[in-house]
PDB file of C-alpha atoms in Angstrom:
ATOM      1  CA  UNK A   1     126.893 136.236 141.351  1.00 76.00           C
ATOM      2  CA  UNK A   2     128.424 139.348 143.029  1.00 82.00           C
ATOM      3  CA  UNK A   3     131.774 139.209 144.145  1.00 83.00           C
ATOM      4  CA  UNK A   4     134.265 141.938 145.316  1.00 80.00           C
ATOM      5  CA  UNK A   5     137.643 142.208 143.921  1.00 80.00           C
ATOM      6  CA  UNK A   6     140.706 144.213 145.346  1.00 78.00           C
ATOM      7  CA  UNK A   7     143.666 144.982 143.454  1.00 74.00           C
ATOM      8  CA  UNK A   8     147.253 145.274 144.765  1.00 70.00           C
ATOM      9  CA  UNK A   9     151.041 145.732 143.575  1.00 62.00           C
ATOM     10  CA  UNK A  10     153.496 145.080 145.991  1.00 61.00           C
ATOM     11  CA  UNK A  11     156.243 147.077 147.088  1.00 59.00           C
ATOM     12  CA  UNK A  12     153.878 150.305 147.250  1.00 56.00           C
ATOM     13  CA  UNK A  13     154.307 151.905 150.970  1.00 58.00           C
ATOM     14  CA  UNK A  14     150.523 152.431 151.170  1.00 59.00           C
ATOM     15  CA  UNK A  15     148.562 149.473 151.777  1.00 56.00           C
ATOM     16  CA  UNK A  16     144.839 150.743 150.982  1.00 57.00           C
ATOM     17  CA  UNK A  17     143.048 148.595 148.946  1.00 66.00           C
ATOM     18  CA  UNK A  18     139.630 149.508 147.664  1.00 69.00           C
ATOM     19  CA  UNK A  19     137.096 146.400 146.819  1.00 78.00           C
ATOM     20  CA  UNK A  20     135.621 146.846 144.097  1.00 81.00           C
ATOM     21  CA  UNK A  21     131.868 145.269 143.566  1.00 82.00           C
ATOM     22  CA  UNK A  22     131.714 143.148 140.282  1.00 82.00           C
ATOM     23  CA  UNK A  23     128.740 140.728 139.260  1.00 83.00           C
ATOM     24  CA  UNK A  24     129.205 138.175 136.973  1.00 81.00           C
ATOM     25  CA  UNK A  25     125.960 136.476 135.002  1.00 81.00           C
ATOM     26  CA  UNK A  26     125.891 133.253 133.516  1.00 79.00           C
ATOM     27  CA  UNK A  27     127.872 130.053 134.406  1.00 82.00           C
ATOM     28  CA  UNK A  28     129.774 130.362 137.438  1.00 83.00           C
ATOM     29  CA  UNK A  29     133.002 129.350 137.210  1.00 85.00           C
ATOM     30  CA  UNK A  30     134.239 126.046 137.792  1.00 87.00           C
ATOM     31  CA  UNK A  31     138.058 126.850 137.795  1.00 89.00           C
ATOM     32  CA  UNK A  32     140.612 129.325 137.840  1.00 90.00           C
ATOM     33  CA  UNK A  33     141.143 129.742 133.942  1.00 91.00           C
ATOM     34  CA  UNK A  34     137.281 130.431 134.145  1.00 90.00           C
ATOM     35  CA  UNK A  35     137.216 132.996 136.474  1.00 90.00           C
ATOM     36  CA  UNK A  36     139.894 134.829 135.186  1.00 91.00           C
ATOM     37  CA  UNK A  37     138.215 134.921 131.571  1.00 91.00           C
ATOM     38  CA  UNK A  38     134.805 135.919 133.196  1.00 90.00           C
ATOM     39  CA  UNK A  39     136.368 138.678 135.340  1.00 89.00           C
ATOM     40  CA  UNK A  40     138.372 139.699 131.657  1.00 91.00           C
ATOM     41  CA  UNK A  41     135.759 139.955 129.656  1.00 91.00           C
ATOM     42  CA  UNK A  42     133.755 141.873 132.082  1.00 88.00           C
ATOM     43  CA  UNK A  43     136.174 144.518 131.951  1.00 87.00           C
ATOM     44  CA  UNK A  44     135.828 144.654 128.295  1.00 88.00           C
ATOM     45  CA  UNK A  45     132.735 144.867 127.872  1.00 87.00           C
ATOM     46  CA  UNK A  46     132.685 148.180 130.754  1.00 83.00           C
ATOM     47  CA  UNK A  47     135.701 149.539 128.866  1.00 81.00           C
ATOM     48  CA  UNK A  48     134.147 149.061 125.095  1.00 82.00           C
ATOM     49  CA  UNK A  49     131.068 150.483 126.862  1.00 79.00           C
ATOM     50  CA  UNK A  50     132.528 153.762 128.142  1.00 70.00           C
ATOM     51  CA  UNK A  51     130.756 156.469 125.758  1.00 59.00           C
ATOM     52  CA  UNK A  52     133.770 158.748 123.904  1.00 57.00           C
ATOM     53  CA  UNK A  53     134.179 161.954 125.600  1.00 53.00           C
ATOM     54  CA  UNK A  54     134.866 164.947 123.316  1.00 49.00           C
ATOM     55  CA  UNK A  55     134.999 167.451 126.062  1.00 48.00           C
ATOM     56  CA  UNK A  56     137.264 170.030 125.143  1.00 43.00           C
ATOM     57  CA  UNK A  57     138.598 170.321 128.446  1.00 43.00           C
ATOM     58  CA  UNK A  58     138.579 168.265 131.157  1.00 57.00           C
ATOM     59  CA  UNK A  59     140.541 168.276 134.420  1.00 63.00           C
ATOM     60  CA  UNK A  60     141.084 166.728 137.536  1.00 66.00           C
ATOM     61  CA  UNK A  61     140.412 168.095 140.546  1.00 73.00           C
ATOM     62  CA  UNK A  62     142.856 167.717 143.829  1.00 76.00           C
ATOM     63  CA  UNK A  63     141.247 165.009 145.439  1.00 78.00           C
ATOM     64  CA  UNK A  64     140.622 163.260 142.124  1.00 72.00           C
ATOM     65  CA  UNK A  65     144.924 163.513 141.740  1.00 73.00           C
ATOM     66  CA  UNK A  66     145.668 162.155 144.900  1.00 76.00           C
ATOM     67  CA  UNK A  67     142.739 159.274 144.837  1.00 72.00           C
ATOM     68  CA  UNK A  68     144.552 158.323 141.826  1.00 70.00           C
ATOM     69  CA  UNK A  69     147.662 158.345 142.835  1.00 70.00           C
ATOM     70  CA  UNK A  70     147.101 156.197 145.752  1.00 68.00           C
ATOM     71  CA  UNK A  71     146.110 153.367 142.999  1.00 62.00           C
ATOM     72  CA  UNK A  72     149.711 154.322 141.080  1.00 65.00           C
ATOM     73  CA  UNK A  73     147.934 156.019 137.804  1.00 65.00           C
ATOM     74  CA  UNK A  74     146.844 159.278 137.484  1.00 67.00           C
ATOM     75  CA  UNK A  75     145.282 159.783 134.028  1.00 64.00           C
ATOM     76  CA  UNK A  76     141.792 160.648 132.613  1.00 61.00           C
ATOM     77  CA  UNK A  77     140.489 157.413 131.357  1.00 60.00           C
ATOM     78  CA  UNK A  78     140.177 158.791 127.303  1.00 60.00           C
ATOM     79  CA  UNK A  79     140.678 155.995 124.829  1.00 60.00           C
ATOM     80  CA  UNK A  80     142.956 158.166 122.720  1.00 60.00           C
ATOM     81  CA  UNK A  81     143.080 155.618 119.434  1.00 65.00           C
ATOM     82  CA  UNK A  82     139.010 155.393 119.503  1.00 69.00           C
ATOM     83  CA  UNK A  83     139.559 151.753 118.809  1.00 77.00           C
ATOM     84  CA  UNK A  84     137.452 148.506 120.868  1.00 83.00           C
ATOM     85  CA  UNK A  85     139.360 146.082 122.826  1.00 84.00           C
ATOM     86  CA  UNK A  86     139.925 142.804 121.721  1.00 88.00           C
ATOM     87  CA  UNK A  87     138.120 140.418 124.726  1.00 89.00           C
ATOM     88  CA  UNK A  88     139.699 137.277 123.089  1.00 92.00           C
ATOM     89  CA  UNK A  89     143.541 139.269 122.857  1.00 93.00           C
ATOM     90  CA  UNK A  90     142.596 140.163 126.582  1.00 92.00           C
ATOM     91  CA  UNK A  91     141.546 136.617 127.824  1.00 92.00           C
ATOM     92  CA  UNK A  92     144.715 135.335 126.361  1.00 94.00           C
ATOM     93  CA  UNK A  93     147.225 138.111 128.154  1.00 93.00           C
ATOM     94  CA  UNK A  94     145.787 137.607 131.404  1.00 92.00           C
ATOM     95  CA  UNK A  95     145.747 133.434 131.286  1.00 92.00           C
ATOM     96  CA  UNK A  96     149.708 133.807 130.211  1.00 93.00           C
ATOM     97  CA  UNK A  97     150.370 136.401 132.555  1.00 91.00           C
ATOM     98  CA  UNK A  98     149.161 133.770 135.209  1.00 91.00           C
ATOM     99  CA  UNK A  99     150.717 131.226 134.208  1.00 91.00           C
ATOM    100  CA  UNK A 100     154.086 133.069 134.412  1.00 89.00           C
ATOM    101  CA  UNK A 101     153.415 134.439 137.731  1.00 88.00           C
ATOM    102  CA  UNK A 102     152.961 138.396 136.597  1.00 89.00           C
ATOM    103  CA  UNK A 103     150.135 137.893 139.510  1.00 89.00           C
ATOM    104  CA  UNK A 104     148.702 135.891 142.065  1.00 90.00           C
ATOM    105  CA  UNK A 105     144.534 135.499 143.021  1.00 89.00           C
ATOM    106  CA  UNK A 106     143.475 134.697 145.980  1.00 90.00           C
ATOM    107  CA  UNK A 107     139.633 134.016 147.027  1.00 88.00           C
ATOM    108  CA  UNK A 108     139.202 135.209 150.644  1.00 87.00           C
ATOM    109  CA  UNK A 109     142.617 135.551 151.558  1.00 83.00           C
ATOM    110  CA  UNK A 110     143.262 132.515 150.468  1.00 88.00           C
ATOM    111  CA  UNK A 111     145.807 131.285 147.067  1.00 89.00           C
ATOM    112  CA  UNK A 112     143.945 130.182 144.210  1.00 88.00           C
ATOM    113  CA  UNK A 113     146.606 127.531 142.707  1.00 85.00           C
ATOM    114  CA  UNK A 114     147.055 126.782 139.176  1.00 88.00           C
ATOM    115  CA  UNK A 115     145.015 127.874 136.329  1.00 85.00           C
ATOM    116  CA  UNK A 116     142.829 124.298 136.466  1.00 87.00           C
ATOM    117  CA  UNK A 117     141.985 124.244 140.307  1.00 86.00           C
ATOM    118  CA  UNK A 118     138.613 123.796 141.290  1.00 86.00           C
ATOM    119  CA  UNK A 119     136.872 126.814 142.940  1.00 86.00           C
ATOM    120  CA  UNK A 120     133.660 126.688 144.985  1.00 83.00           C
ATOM    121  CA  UNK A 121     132.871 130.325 145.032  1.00 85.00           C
ATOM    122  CA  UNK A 122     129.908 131.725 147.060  1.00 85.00           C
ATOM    123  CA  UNK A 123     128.324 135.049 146.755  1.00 85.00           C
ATOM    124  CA  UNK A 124     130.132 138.159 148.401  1.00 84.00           C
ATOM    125  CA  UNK A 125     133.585 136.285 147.776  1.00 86.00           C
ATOM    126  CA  UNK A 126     136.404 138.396 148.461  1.00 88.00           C
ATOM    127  CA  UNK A 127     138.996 138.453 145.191  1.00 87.00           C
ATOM    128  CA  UNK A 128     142.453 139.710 145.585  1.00 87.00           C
ATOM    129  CA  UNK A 129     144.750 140.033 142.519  1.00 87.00           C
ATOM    130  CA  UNK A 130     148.603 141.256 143.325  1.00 85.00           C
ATOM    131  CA  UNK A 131     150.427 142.319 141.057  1.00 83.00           C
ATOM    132  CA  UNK A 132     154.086 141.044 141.536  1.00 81.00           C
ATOM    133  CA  UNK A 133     156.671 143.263 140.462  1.00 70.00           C
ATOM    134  CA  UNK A 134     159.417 142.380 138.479  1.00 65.00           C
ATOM    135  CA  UNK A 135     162.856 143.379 139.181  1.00 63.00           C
ATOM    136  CA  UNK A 136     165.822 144.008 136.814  1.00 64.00           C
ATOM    137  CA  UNK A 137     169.158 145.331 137.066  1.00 61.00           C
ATOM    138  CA  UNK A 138     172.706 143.691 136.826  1.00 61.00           C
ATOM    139  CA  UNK A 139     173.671 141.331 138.596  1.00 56.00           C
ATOM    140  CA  UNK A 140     177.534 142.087 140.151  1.00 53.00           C
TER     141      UNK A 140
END
């Protein structure tokens, strides 16, 4: 199933968000929980499949800088402790980070629900996690 996601963290001024084209194979999930963990472990397996550079020097150009810092991180994607991600360690993080609100999903603009809600997605879906910031300070 091909589905597009779009990622956003409120409270940045510019509002651009790129989809990003994701296909998942196998089941297709039934709920919210098992989207989440299908869209997780995805992203695992493209991150423990990412080849170790040993360039000795690589650099960004201008364009690549500012593309990057439109999405809030500039960096240059190097796994610097050479170790895998855990997909089960990842699963987990993002279900509890749910669950406390850290973000919100919503399927073609609109809110998923809780983590057991039933989804009927459809091919070409739109996804939309945001990112809720978190505010601290003291209170006066």
């Amino acid at each position: 199933m091909k589905l597009s996601i779009q990622l956003k963290q409120l409270g940045k001024r510019k509002c651009t968000i790129e989809p990003m084209p994701v296909e998942l194979t196998g089941e297709i999930p039934h709920n919210v929980q098992s989207l989440i963990t299908a869209i997780v472990r995805r992203q695992v397996e493209e991150y423990n499949a990412c080849p170790d550079e040993n360039e000795l020097l690589k650099y960004l150009t201008r364009e690549d800088l500012d593309n990057r810092a439109e999405s809030g991180k500039v960096g240059f994607g190097v796994n610097y402790n050479g170790k895998k991600a855990s997909a089960e360690a990842a699963v987990k993080n993002a279900l509890q980070s749910y669950e406390d609100g850290i973000f919100r999903l919503f399927i073609n603009d609109e809110e998923a629900g809780a983590s057991d809600s039933p989804l009927a997605l459809k091919e070409g879906d739109r996804l939309t996690f945001v990112r809720l910031t978190m505010l601290s300070g003291r209170l006066w």
